[in-house]
mmCIF file of C-alpha atoms in Angstrom:
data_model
loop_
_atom_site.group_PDB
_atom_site.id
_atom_site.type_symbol
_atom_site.label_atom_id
_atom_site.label_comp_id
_atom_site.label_asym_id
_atom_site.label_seq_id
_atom_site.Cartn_x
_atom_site.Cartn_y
_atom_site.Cartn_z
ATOM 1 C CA UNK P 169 -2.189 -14.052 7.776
ATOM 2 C CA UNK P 170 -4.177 -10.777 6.772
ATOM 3 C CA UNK P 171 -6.856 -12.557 5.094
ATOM 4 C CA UNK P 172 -10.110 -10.910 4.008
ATOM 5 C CA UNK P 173 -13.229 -12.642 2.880
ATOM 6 C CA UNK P 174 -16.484 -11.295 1.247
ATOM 7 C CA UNK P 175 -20.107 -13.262 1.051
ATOM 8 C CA UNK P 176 -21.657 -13.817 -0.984
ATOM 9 C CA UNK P 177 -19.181 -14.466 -4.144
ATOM 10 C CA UNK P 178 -21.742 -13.819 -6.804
ATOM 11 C CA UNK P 179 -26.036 -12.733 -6.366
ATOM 12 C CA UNK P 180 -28.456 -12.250 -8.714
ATOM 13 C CA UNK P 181 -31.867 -10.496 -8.140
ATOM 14 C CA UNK P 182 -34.519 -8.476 -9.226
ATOM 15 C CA UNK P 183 -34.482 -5.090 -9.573
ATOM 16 C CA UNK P 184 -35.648 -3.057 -6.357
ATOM 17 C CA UNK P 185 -34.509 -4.984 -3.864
ATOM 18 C CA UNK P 186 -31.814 -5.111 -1.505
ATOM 19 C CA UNK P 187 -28.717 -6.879 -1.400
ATOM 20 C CA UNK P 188 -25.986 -6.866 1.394
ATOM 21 C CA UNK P 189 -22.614 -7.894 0.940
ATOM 22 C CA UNK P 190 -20.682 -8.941 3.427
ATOM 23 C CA UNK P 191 -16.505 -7.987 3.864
ATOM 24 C CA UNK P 192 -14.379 -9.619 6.954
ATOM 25 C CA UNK P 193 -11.096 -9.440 8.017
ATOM 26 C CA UNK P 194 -10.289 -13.082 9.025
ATOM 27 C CA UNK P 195 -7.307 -13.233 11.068
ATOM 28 C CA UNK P 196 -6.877 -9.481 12.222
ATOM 29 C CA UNK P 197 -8.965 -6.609 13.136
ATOM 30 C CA UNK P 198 -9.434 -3.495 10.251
ATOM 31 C CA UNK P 199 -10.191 -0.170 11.920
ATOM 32 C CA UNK P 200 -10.582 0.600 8.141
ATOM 33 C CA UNK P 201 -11.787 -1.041 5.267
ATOM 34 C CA UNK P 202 -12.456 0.056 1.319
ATOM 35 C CA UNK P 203 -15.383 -0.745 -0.890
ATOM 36 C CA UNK P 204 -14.365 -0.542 -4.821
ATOM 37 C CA UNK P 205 -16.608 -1.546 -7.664
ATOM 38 C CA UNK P 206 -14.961 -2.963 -10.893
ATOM 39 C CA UNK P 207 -16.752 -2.568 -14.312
ATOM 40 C CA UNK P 208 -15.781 -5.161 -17.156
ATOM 41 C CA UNK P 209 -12.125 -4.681 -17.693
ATOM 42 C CA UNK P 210 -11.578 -1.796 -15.994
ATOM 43 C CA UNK P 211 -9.889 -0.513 -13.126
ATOM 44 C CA UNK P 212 -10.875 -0.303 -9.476
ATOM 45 C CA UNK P 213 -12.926 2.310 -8.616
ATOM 46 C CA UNK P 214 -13.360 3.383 -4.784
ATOM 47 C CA UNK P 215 -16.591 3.841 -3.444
ATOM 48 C CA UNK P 216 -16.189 4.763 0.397
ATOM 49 C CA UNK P 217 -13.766 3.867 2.582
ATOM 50 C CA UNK P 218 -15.180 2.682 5.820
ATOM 51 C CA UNK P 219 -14.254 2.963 9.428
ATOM 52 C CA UNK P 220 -15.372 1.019 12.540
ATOM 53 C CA UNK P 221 -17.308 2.704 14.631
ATOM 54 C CA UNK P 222 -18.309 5.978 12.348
ATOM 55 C CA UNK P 223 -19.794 6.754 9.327
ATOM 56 C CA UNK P 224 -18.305 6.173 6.043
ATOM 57 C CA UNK P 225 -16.502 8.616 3.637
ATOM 58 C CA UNK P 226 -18.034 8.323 -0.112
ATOM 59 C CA UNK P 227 -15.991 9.166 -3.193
ATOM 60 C CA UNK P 228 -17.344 11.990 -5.311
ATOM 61 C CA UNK P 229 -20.065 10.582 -7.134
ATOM 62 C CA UNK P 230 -21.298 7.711 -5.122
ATOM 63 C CA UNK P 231 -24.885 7.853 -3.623
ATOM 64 C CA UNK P 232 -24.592 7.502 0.287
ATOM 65 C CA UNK P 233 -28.140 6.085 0.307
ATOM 66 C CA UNK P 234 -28.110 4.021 -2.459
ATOM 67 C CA UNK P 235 -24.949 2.555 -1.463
ATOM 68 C CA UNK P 236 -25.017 2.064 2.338
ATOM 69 C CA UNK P 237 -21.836 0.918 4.281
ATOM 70 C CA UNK P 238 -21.898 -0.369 8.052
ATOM 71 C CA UNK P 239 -18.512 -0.776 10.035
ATOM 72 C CA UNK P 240 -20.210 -2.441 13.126
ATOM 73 C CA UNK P 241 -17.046 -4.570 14.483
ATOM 74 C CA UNK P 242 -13.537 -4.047 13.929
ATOM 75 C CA UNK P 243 -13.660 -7.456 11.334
ATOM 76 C CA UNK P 244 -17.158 -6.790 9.827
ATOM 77 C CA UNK P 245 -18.172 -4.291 7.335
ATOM 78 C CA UNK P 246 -20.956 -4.900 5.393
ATOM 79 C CA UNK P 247 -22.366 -3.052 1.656
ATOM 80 C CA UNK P 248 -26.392 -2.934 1.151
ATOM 81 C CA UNK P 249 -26.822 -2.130 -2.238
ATOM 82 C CA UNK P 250 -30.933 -0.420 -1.583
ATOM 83 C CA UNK P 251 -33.498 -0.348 -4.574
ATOM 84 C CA UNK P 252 -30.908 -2.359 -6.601
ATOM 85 C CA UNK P 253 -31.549 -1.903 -10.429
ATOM 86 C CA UNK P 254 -29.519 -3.169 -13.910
ATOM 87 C CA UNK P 255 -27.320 -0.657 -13.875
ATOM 88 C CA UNK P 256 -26.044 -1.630 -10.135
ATOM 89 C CA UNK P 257 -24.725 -4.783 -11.834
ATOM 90 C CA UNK P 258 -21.011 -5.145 -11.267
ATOM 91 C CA UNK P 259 -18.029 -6.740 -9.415
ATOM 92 C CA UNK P 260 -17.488 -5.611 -5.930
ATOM 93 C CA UNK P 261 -14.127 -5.162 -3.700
ATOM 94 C CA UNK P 262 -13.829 -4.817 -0.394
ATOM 95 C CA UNK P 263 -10.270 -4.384 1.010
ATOM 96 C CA UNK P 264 -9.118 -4.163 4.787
ATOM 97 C CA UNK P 265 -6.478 -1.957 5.847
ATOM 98 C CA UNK P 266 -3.313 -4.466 7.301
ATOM 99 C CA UNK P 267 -2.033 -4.287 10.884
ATOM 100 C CA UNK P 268 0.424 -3.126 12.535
ATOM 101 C CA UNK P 269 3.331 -3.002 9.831
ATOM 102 C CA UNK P 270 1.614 -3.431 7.402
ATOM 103 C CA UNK P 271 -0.608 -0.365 8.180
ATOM 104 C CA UNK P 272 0.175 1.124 4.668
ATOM 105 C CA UNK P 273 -0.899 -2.010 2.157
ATOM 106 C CA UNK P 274 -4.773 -2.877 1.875
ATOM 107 C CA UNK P 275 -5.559 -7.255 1.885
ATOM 108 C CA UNK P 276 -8.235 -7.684 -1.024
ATOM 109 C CA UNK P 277 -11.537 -9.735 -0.282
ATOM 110 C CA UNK P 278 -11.929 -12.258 -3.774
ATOM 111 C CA UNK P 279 -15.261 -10.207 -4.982
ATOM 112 C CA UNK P 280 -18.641 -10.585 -5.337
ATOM 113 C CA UNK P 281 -20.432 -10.213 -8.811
ATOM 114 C CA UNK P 282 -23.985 -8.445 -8.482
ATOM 115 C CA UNK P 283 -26.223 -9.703 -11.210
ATOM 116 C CA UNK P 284 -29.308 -7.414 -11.136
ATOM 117 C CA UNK P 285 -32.189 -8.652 -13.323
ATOM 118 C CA UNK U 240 -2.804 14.030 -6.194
ATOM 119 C CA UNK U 241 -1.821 10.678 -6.541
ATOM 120 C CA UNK U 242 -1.492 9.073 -9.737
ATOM 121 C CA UNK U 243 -0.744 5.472 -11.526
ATOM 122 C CA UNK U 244 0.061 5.373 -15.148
ATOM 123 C CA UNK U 245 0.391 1.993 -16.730
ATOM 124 C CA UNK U 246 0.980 1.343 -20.077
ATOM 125 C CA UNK U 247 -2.073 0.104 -22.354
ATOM 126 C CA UNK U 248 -2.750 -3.825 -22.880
ATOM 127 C CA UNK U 249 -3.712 -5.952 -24.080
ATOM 128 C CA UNK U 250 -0.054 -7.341 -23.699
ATOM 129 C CA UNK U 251 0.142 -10.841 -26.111
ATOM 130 C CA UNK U 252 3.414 -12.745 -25.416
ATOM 131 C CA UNK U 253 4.420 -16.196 -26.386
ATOM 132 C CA UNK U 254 5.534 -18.612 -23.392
ATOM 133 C CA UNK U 255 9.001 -18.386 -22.473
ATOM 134 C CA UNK U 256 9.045 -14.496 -23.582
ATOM 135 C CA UNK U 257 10.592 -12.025 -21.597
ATOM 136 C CA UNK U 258 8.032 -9.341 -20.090
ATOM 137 C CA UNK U 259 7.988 -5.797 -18.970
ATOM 138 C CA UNK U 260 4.554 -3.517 -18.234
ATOM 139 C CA UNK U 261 5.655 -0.510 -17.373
ATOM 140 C CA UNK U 262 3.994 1.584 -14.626
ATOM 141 C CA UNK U 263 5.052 5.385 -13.411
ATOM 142 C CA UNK U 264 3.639 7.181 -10.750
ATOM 143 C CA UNK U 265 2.965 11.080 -8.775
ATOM 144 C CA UNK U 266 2.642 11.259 -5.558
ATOM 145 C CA UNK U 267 3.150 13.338 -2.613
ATOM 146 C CA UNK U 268 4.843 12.198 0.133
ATOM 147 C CA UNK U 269 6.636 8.476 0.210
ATOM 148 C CA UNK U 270 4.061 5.774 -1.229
ATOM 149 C CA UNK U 271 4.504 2.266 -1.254
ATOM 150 C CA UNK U 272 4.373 0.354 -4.354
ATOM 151 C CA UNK U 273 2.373 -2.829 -5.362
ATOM 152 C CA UNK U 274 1.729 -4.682 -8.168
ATOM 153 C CA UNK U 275 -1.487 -6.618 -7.887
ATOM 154 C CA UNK U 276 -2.544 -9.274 -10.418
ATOM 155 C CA UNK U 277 -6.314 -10.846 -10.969
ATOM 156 C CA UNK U 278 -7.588 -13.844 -12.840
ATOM 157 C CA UNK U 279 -10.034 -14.452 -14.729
ATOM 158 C CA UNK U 280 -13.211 -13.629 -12.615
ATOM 159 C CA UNK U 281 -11.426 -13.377 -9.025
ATOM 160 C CA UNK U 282 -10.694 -10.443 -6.910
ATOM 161 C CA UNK U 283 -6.909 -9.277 -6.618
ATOM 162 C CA UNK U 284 -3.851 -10.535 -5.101
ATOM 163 C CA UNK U 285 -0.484 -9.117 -4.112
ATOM 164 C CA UNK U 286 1.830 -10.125 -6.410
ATOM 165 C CA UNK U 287 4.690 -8.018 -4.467
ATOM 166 C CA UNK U 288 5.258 -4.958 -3.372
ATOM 167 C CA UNK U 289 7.945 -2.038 -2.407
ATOM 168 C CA UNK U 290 7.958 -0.011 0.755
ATOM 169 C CA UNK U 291 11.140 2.562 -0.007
ATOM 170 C CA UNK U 292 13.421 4.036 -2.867
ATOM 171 C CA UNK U 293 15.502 1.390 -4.990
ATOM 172 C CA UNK U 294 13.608 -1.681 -2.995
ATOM 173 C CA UNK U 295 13.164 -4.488 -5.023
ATOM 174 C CA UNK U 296 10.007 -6.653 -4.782
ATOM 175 C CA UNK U 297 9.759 -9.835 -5.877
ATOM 176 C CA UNK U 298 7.497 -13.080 -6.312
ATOM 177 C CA UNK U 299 7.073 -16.334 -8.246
ATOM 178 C CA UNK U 300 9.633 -14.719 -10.565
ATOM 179 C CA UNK U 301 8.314 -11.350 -11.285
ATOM 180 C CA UNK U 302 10.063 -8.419 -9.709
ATOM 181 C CA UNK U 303 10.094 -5.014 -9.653
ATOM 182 C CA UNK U 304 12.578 -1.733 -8.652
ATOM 183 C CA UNK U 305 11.082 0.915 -6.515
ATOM 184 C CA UNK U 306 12.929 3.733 -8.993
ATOM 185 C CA UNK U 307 12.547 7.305 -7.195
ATOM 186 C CA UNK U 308 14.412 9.389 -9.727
ATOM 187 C CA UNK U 309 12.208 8.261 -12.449
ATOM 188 C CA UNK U 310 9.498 7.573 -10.337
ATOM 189 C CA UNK U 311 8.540 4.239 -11.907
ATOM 190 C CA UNK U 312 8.115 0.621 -10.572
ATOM 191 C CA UNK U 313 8.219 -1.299 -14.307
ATOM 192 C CA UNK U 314 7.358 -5.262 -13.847
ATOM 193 C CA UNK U 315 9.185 -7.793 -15.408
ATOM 194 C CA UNK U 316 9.503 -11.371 -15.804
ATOM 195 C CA UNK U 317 11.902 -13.519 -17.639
ATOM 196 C CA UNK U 318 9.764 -16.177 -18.903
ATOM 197 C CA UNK U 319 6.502 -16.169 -19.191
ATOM 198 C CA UNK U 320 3.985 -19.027 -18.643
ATOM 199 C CA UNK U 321 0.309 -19.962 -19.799
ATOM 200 C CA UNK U 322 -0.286 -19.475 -16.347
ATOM 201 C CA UNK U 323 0.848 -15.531 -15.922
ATOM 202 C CA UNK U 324 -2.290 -14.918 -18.176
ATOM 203 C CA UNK U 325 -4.479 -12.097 -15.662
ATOM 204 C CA UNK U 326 -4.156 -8.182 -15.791
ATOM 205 C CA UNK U 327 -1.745 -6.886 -13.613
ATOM 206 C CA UNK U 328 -2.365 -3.576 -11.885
ATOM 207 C CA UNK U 329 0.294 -1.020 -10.567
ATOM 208 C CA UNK U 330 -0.974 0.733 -7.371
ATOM 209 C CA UNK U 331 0.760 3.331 -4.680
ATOM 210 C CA UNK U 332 -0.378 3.038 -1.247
ATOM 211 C CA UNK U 333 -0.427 6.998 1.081
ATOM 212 C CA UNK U 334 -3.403 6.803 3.467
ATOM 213 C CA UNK U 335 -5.326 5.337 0.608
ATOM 214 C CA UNK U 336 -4.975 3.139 -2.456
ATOM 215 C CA UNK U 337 -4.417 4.648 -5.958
ATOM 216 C CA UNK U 338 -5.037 1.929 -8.785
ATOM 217 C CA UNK U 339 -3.429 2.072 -12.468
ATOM 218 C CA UNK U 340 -5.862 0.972 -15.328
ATOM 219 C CA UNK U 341 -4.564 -2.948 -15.264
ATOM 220 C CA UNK U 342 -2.410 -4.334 -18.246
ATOM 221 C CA UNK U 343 -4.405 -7.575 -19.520
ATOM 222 C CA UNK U 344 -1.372 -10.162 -20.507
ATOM 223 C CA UNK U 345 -1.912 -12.927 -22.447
ATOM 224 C CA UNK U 346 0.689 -15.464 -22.659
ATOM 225 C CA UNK U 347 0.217 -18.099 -26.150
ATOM 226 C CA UNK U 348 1.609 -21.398 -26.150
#
C-alpha cells in the first residue's frame, strides 16, 4: 500500500515551454502532497507543499508562477514548470502525505528528470 | 527549527564491512525518524523508520535506535553488500519533512 507515482519519469525540451509533471497517490487519497527538487548529489529541497482543494504554500525562494502546483483531486497533483529554461533542469520529487496512521511519514513518487535544452 | 545533521560521505567500505552513518537531529516537539535510501538515478525509498524514543527500526539488515537523550538515530549495518551502494538520507517527520544532506556509500568488492 501507500504507493505514489509521478509521469513522466524523465522530459527533455526546449527552453520556453511548458512542462507538467504529474504526482498520484495510487492506492490512497493525499489531502497533502510535497514537491522537492534534487540538484546533482544533493539533498532534497522543498518547493511547496500542496493541498487538495486550495492553493499551495511555496518555500522561501521558489517562484509561485514559474513553478505552478494544482491539487485538483485528493490523488492528483500536478507541477507545470512555465517558460522552462536550462537552469530549470533537475530531478523532481513529489511525495504524498500517508493515511490514517501513517499521517506523520510522506510515500516518495520515483522522480522525474527535467532535461531543458 | 528542525534540523538533520548527517555526517559527510562519500562513505567507501569493502563488502562484508561493518557500517555506521551517523545522523543527529533538533527538533521541537516529538518527530519521527526515517532513514531513506536512493539509487543510482531513482527517487527515494523508506528504508525504515522510528515513531518514539528508544524505538528501533529495522530493514533488510540495517537498523537504527530512536536515541532521545542524544538525540541521534545513527544507521548501521553489519555487513555490507555491492548492493547497499546508494546515499542514504536521515530525515525527521513534524507536520513536514526535514531532509539531512545524504551520505553516498560505496561498498568495493
Amino acid at each position: 500500500g501507500a504507493v505514489v507515482s509521478q509521469h513522466p519519469s524523465w522530459v527533455i525540451c526546449k527552453s520556453g515551454t511548458s512542462v507538467k509533471i504529474e504526482c498520484r497517490s495510487l492506492d490512497f487519497q493525499a489531502t497533502t502532497m510535497f514537491w522537492y527538487r534534487q540538484f546533482p548529489k544533493q539533498s532534497l529541497m522543498l518547493m511547496a507543499t500542496s493541498n487538495e482543494g486550495s492553493k499551495a504554500t511555496y518555500e522561501q525562494g521558489v517562484e509561485k508562477d514559474k513553478f505552478l502546483i494544482n491539487h485538483a483531486s485528493l490523488t492528483l497533483s500536478t507541477l507545470t514548470v512555465t517558460s522552462a529554461h536550462p537552469e530549470d533542469s533537475s530531478f523532481y520529487i513529489c511525495s504524498a502525505r500517508g493515511p490514517g496512521p501513517t499521517y506523520n511519514e510522506q510515500f516518495f513518487g520515483p522522480g522525474t528528470r527535467l532535461t531543458v535544452l | 527549527g528542525n534540523s538533520v545533521t548527517q555526517m559527510e560521505g562519500p562513505v567507501t567500505l569493502s563488502e562484508e564491512a561493518f557500517l555506521t552513518i551517523n545522523c543527529t537531529y533538533t527538533a521541537t516537539g516529538y518527530p519521527s525518524l526515517f532513514w531513506y535510501v536512493q539509487y543510482p538515478g531513482e527517487g527515494l525509498q523508506l528504508l525504515l523508520k522510528a515513531t518514539k524514543a528508544d524505538d528501533k527500526g529495522s530493514n533488510k539488515g540495517f537498523e537504527a535506535t530512536y536515541r532521545k537523550e542524544t538525540t541521534s538515530f545513527h544507521l548501521e549495518k553489519g555487513s555490507v553488500q555491492v548492493s547497499d551502494s546508494a546515499v542514504y538520507f536521515c530525515a525527521l517527520a513534524y507536520q513536514k519533512v526535514t531532509f539531512g544532506t545524504g551520505t553516498k556509500l560505496q561498498v568495493i568488492p
